[in-house]
Short mmCIF file of N, CA and C in Angstrom, two decimals:
data_model
loop_
_atom_site.label_atom_id
_atom_site.label_comp_id
_atom_site.label_asym_id
_atom_site.label_seq_id
_atom_site.Cartn_x
_atom_site.Cartn_y
_atom_site.Cartn_z
N MET D 11 5.02 13.16 -1.05
CA MET D 11 4.19 12.25 -0.27
C MET D 11 5.09 10.77 -0.09
N LYS D 12 5.43 10.38 0.91
CA LYS D 12 6.46 9.30 0.95
C LYS D 12 5.91 8.48 2.16
N ASN D 13 5.02 7.16 1.99
CA ASN D 13 4.53 6.47 2.81
C ASN D 13 5.19 5.31 2.92
N GLY D 14 5.79 4.91 2.02
CA GLY D 14 6.54 3.28 1.83
C GLY D 14 5.87 2.53 0.61
N ASN D 15 4.55 2.85 -0.04
CA ASN D 15 3.98 2.08 -0.47
C ASN D 15 4.49 2.61 -2.16
N VAL D 16 5.02 1.97 -2.46
CA VAL D 16 5.92 2.28 -3.89
C VAL D 16 4.90 2.73 -4.87
N VAL D 17 4.01 2.19 -4.94
CA VAL D 17 3.01 2.82 -6.32
C VAL D 17 2.01 4.00 -5.93
N MET D 18 1.80 4.08 -4.90
CA MET D 18 1.39 5.50 -3.84
C MET D 18 2.20 6.43 -4.23
N ASP D 19 3.48 6.13 -3.87
CA ASP D 19 4.61 6.99 -4.21
C ASP D 19 4.65 7.68 -5.38
N LEU D 20 5.08 6.52 -6.29
CA LEU D 20 5.10 6.96 -7.82
C LEU D 20 3.83 7.48 -8.63
N THR D 21 2.70 7.13 -8.15
CA THR D 21 1.59 8.17 -8.82
C THR D 21 1.26 9.19 -8.19
N PHE D 22 1.78 9.54 -6.86
CA PHE D 22 1.48 10.89 -6.55
C PHE D 22 2.29 12.12 -6.89
N ASN D 23 3.73 11.73 -7.21
CA ASN D 23 4.87 12.09 -7.62
C ASN D 23 4.41 12.61 -9.08
N PHE D 24 4.04 11.71 -9.78
CA PHE D 24 3.45 11.62 -11.12
C PHE D 24 2.17 12.68 -11.20
N SER D 25 1.44 13.00 -10.39
CA SER D 25 0.43 13.73 -10.53
C SER D 25 0.84 15.16 -10.35
N LEU D 26 1.76 15.37 -9.42
CA LEU D 26 2.48 16.75 -8.94
C LEU D 26 2.99 16.74 -10.33
N ALA D 27 4.01 16.11 -11.09
CA ALA D 27 4.37 16.56 -12.34
C ALA D 27 3.37 16.73 -13.42
N ILE D 28 2.14 16.17 -13.75
CA ILE D 28 1.47 16.24 -14.54
C ILE D 28 0.80 17.86 -14.09
N ILE D 29 0.60 18.20 -13.01
CA ILE D 29 0.23 19.55 -12.85
C ILE D 29 0.91 20.57 -13.35
N LYS D 30 2.05 20.36 -13.14
CA LYS D 30 3.46 21.36 -13.26
C LYS D 30 3.37 21.71 -14.93
N TYR D 31 3.24 20.28 -15.79
CA TYR D 31 3.14 20.13 -17.04
C TYR D 31 1.90 20.92 -17.66
N ALA D 32 0.73 20.73 -17.21
CA ALA D 32 -0.76 21.24 -17.66
C ALA D 32 -0.73 22.51 -17.20
N GLU D 33 -0.10 23.26 -16.56
CA GLU D 33 0.11 24.54 -16.04
C GLU D 33 1.12 25.56 -17.35
N LYS D 34 2.38 24.56 -17.47
CA LYS D 34 2.78 24.76 -18.19
C LYS D 34 2.24 25.09 -19.78
N LEU D 35 1.10 24.22 -19.89
CA LEU D 35 0.35 23.91 -21.37
C LEU D 35 -0.58 25.17 -21.33
N GLU D 36 -0.95 25.32 -20.15
CA GLU D 36 -2.04 26.53 -20.37
C GLU D 36 -1.17 27.98 -20.23
N GLU D 37 0.08 28.01 -20.03
CA GLU D 37 0.56 29.26 -20.11
C GLU D 37 0.84 29.65 -21.78
N GLN D 38 0.66 28.23 -22.39
CA GLN D 38 1.02 28.32 -23.79
C GLN D 38 -0.22 28.49 -24.52
N LYS D 39 -1.40 28.80 -23.68
CA LYS D 39 -3.06 28.11 -24.02
C LYS D 39 -3.32 27.17 -24.80
N LYS D 40 -2.80 26.15 -24.50
CA LYS D 40 -2.90 24.69 -24.77
C LYS D 40 -4.04 24.17 -23.91
N TYR D 41 -5.24 25.03 -23.91
CA TYR D 41 -6.13 24.85 -22.52
C TYR D 41 -6.65 23.16 -22.52
N VAL D 42 -7.44 22.74 -23.95
CA VAL D 42 -7.57 21.44 -24.02
C VAL D 42 -7.31 20.28 -23.49
N ILE D 43 -5.84 20.28 -23.86
CA ILE D 43 -4.94 19.14 -23.63
C ILE D 43 -4.53 19.25 -22.31
N ALA D 44 -4.28 20.37 -21.80
CA ALA D 44 -3.87 20.69 -20.65
C ALA D 44 -4.86 19.96 -19.55
N ARG D 45 -6.20 20.20 -19.87
CA ARG D 45 -7.45 19.82 -19.24
C ARG D 45 -7.58 18.34 -19.29
N GLN D 46 -7.38 17.51 -20.42
CA GLN D 46 -7.68 16.30 -20.59
C GLN D 46 -6.44 15.38 -19.72
N LEU D 47 -5.10 15.89 -20.07
CA LEU D 47 -4.10 15.48 -19.14
C LEU D 47 -4.00 15.63 -17.67
N LEU D 48 -4.47 17.00 -17.27
CA LEU D 48 -4.70 16.73 -15.87
C LEU D 48 -5.62 16.01 -15.10
N LYS D 49 -6.97 15.87 -16.19
CA LYS D 49 -7.91 14.71 -15.49
C LYS D 49 -7.27 13.79 -15.45
N SER D 50 -6.61 12.94 -16.75
CA SER D 50 -6.07 11.55 -16.64
C SER D 50 -5.29 11.19 -15.98
N GLY D 51 -4.18 12.21 -16.03
CA GLY D 51 -3.02 11.98 -15.00
C GLY D 51 -3.18 11.97 -13.72
N THR D 52 -3.94 13.11 -13.37
CA THR D 52 -3.88 12.92 -11.71
C THR D 52 -5.07 12.14 -11.02
N CYS D 53 -5.66 11.19 -12.15
CA CYS D 53 -6.79 10.37 -11.82
C CYS D 53 -6.38 8.95 -11.36
N ILE D 54 -4.77 8.80 -12.14
CA ILE D 54 -4.43 7.83 -11.41
C ILE D 54 -3.77 7.48 -10.39
N GLY D 55 -3.13 8.77 -9.69
CA GLY D 55 -3.06 8.69 -8.17
C GLY D 55 -4.32 8.54 -7.37
N ALA D 56 -5.00 9.24 -7.78
CA ALA D 56 -6.50 9.13 -6.93
C ALA D 56 -7.18 7.84 -6.96
N ASN D 57 -6.96 7.21 -7.82
CA ASN D 57 -7.73 5.94 -7.93
C ASN D 57 -6.82 4.89 -7.09
N VAL D 58 -5.46 5.01 -7.41
CA VAL D 58 -4.51 3.96 -6.47
C VAL D 58 -4.78 4.43 -4.91
N PHE D 59 -5.07 5.82 -4.77
CA PHE D 59 -5.30 6.07 -3.28
C PHE D 59 -6.51 5.67 -2.95
N GLU D 60 -7.51 5.56 -3.91
CA GLU D 60 -9.17 4.99 -3.49
C GLU D 60 -8.50 3.31 -3.23
N ALA D 61 -7.61 2.62 -3.93
CA ALA D 61 -7.70 1.17 -4.26
C ALA D 61 -7.40 0.79 -2.45
N GLN D 62 -6.60 1.66 -1.88
CA GLN D 62 -5.78 1.07 -0.64
C GLN D 62 -7.27 1.18 0.46
N SER D 63 -8.48 1.19 -0.11
CA SER D 63 -9.35 0.84 0.88
C SER D 63 -10.36 0.40 0.31
N SER D 64 -10.01 -0.29 -0.54
CA SER D 64 -11.06 -1.52 -1.38
C SER D 64 -11.76 -2.45 -0.43
N GLU D 65 -13.09 -2.59 -0.99
CA GLU D 65 -13.79 -3.53 -0.36
C GLU D 65 -13.54 -5.27 -0.34
N GLY D 66 -12.00 -5.39 -0.78
CA GLY D 66 -11.70 -6.95 -0.99
C GLY D 66 -10.68 -7.05 -2.25
N LYS D 67 -10.29 -8.16 -2.36
CA LYS D 67 -9.33 -8.21 -3.57
C LYS D 67 -10.05 -7.92 -4.77
N ALA D 68 -11.46 -8.29 -5.32
CA ALA D 68 -11.93 -8.01 -6.48
C ALA D 68 -11.84 -6.59 -6.46
N ASP D 69 -12.31 -5.86 -5.74
CA ASP D 69 -12.84 -4.24 -5.79
C ASP D 69 -11.19 -3.94 -5.99
N PHE D 70 -9.97 -4.08 -5.63
CA PHE D 70 -8.93 -3.53 -5.56
C PHE D 70 -8.31 -3.72 -6.73
N ILE D 71 -8.50 -5.07 -7.30
CA ILE D 71 -8.07 -5.45 -8.84
C ILE D 71 -8.68 -4.42 -9.74
N HIS D 72 -10.01 -4.33 -9.54
CA HIS D 72 -11.05 -3.56 -10.57
C HIS D 72 -10.49 -2.22 -10.37
N LYS D 73 -10.27 -1.66 -9.42
CA LYS D 73 -9.82 -0.21 -9.27
C LYS D 73 -8.31 0.10 -9.93
N LEU D 74 -7.51 -1.07 -9.61
CA LEU D 74 -6.51 -0.90 -10.15
C LEU D 74 -6.23 -0.93 -11.84
N LYS D 75 -7.34 -1.75 -12.57
CA LYS D 75 -7.58 -1.79 -14.01
C LYS D 75 -7.94 -0.25 -14.42
N ILE D 76 -8.38 0.13 -13.74
CA ILE D 76 -8.78 1.56 -14.13
C ILE D 76 -8.06 2.59 -14.14
N VAL D 77 -7.00 2.30 -12.96
CA VAL D 77 -5.53 3.19 -12.99
C VAL D 77 -4.84 2.85 -14.22
N ASP D 78 -5.05 1.81 -14.68
CA ASP D 78 -4.50 1.22 -15.95
C ASP D 78 -5.12 2.20 -17.17
N LYS D 79 -6.39 1.88 -17.14
CA LYS D 79 -6.97 2.81 -18.25
C LYS D 79 -6.63 4.19 -18.37
N GLU D 80 -6.56 4.86 -16.96
CA GLU D 80 -6.17 6.48 -17.29
C GLU D 80 -4.67 6.58 -17.46
N ALA D 81 -3.90 5.39 -16.97
CA ALA D 81 -2.50 5.45 -17.79
C ALA D 81 -2.23 5.29 -19.18
N HIS D 82 -3.03 4.72 -19.77
CA HIS D 82 -3.16 4.68 -21.60
C HIS D 82 -3.96 6.02 -21.76
N GLU D 83 -4.80 6.48 -21.13
CA GLU D 83 -5.32 7.68 -21.85
C GLU D 83 -4.31 8.79 -21.49
N SER D 84 -3.31 8.80 -20.50
CA SER D 84 -2.17 9.76 -20.36
C SER D 84 -1.25 9.74 -21.25
N GLU D 85 -0.99 8.24 -21.77
CA GLU D 85 -0.45 8.13 -22.82
C GLU D 85 -0.69 8.67 -23.96
N TYR D 86 -1.82 8.60 -24.21
CA TYR D 86 -2.45 9.21 -25.34
C TYR D 86 -2.20 10.73 -25.53
N TRP D 87 -2.53 11.57 -24.86
CA TRP D 87 -2.45 12.88 -24.54
C TRP D 87 -0.58 13.22 -24.46
N LEU D 88 -0.09 12.54 -23.58
CA LEU D 88 1.81 12.74 -23.63
C LEU D 88 2.19 12.38 -25.12
N SER D 89 1.52 11.60 -25.81
CA SER D 89 2.17 11.19 -27.29
C SER D 89 1.84 12.28 -28.32
N LEU D 90 0.54 12.81 -28.18
CA LEU D 90 -0.06 13.98 -28.65
C LEU D 90 1.01 15.40 -28.59
N CYS D 91 1.28 15.21 -27.46
CA CYS D 91 2.19 16.63 -26.76
C CYS D 91 3.58 16.39 -27.75
N ASN D 92 4.36 15.24 -27.55
CA ASN D 92 5.59 15.00 -27.69
C ASN D 92 5.58 15.05 -29.70
N LEU D 93 4.58 14.66 -30.23
CA LEU D 93 4.54 14.76 -31.35
C LEU D 93 4.23 15.95 -32.05
N SER D 94 3.64 17.07 -31.42
CA SER D 94 3.23 18.02 -32.32
C SER D 94 4.26 19.09 -31.74
N ASP D 95 4.44 19.81 -33.02
CA ASP D 95 5.64 20.55 -32.64
C ASP D 95 5.71 21.96 -31.68
N SER D 96 4.15 22.35 -31.66
CA SER D 96 4.00 23.64 -31.10
C SER D 96 4.05 22.95 -29.37
N TYR D 97 3.96 21.94 -28.82
CA TYR D 97 3.89 21.57 -27.37
C TYR D 97 5.59 21.47 -26.72
N PRO D 98 5.64 21.63 -25.79
CA PRO D 98 6.78 21.38 -24.83
C PRO D 98 7.07 20.10 -24.66
N THR D 99 8.08 19.45 -25.13
CA THR D 99 8.40 17.76 -24.77
C THR D 99 8.08 17.45 -23.13
N ASN D 100 8.14 16.08 -22.91
CA ASN D 100 7.65 15.89 -21.50
C ASN D 100 8.17 14.37 -21.51
N ASN D 101 9.52 14.10 -21.80
CA ASN D 101 9.86 12.59 -21.82
C ASN D 101 9.87 12.18 -20.74
N ASP D 102 10.27 12.86 -19.50
CA ASP D 102 10.34 12.61 -17.99
C ASP D 102 8.98 11.95 -17.75
N LEU D 103 7.63 12.61 -18.18
CA LEU D 103 6.50 12.08 -17.64
C LEU D 103 6.11 10.85 -18.31
N ARG D 104 6.79 10.59 -19.44
CA ARG D 104 6.68 9.35 -20.15
C ARG D 104 7.37 8.14 -19.25
N SER D 105 8.36 8.45 -19.01
CA SER D 105 9.18 7.62 -18.09
C SER D 105 8.55 7.26 -16.69
N GLN D 106 8.20 8.30 -15.89
CA GLN D 106 7.41 8.12 -14.82
C GLN D 106 6.20 6.89 -14.85
N LYS D 107 5.30 7.43 -16.40
CA LYS D 107 4.24 6.38 -16.15
C LYS D 107 4.60 5.44 -16.85
N ASN D 108 5.84 5.20 -17.42
CA ASN D 108 6.07 3.44 -18.04
C ASN D 108 6.71 3.14 -16.54
N SER D 109 7.48 3.57 -15.40
CA SER D 109 7.60 3.02 -14.28
C SER D 109 5.98 2.62 -13.47
N ILE D 110 5.26 3.69 -13.62
CA ILE D 110 3.96 3.37 -12.86
C ILE D 110 3.32 1.91 -13.57
N LYS D 111 3.57 1.84 -14.91
CA LYS D 111 2.64 0.85 -15.43
C LYS D 111 3.16 -0.58 -15.07
N LYS D 112 4.63 -0.17 -15.07
CA LYS D 112 5.27 -1.76 -14.81
C LYS D 112 4.95 -2.32 -13.30
N VAL D 113 5.03 -1.07 -12.47
CA VAL D 113 4.65 -1.71 -10.93
C VAL D 113 3.22 -2.12 -11.07
N LEU D 114 2.23 -1.50 -11.52
CA LEU D 114 0.78 -1.67 -11.92
C LEU D 114 0.54 -2.98 -12.15
N SER D 115 1.26 -3.30 -13.47
CA SER D 115 1.56 -4.73 -13.86
C SER D 115 1.47 -5.90 -12.70
N LYS D 116 2.78 -5.65 -12.29
CA LYS D 116 3.08 -6.51 -11.11
C LYS D 116 2.33 -6.79 -10.08
N ILE D 117 1.61 -5.68 -9.62
CA ILE D 117 0.54 -5.94 -8.43
C ILE D 117 -0.79 -6.25 -9.00
N ILE D 118 -1.37 -6.06 -10.00
CA ILE D 118 -2.48 -6.65 -10.70
C ILE D 118 -2.19 -8.30 -10.87
N SER D 119 -1.18 -8.86 -11.54
CA SER D 119 -0.84 -10.00 -11.76
C SER D 119 -0.78 -10.54 -10.56
N SER D 120 -0.01 -10.19 -9.71
CA SER D 120 -0.09 -10.65 -8.02
C SER D 120 -1.07 -10.92 -7.40
N SER D 121 -1.89 -10.07 -7.43
CA SER D 121 -3.06 -9.89 -6.65
C SER D 121 -4.11 -11.01 -7.30
N LYS D 122 -3.88 -10.85 -8.89
CA LYS D 122 -5.14 -12.22 -9.29
C LYS D 122 -4.72 -13.59 -8.70
N ARG D 123 -3.28 -13.94 -8.89
CA ARG D 123 -2.76 -15.09 -8.54
C ARG D 123 -3.04 -15.50 -7.01
N ASN D 124 -2.96 -14.53 -6.18
CA ASN D 124 -3.40 -14.50 -5.07
C ASN D 124 -4.87 -14.70 -4.72
N THR D 125 -5.66 -14.38 -5.64
CA THR D 125 -7.27 -14.29 -5.43
C THR D 125 -7.34 -15.98 -5.88
N HIS D 126 -6.91 -16.63 -6.56
CA HIS D 126 -7.02 -18.04 -7.02
C HIS D 126 -6.41 -18.80 -6.56
N SER D 127 -5.72 -18.45 -5.29
CA SER D 127 -5.03 -19.16 -4.77
C SER D 127 -5.79 -19.98 -3.77
#
């Protein structure tokens, strides 16, 4: 999905990568972690998408804070996978998630500044 919105593009591509990784985990019968990661990882993009039609600046910021929480949860599951010997590594996913968090942080802080102006 390319629409010129950086955070939407990043999160959509991250969701696609999460789906592939979750499928790899399921092939290895790592069902519980696969489902948890699939939920939190794809929720990031879904909430960014939803934020585009928010009902105002406060609602927009609130939705992006939910995205931030889901990114934190995804970080937890990815860390477990990276530190568990029997799980495939996922450094690219962590890198993508970090890029999303940086962009997200800038958007949230910029939106808060514009709200108080």
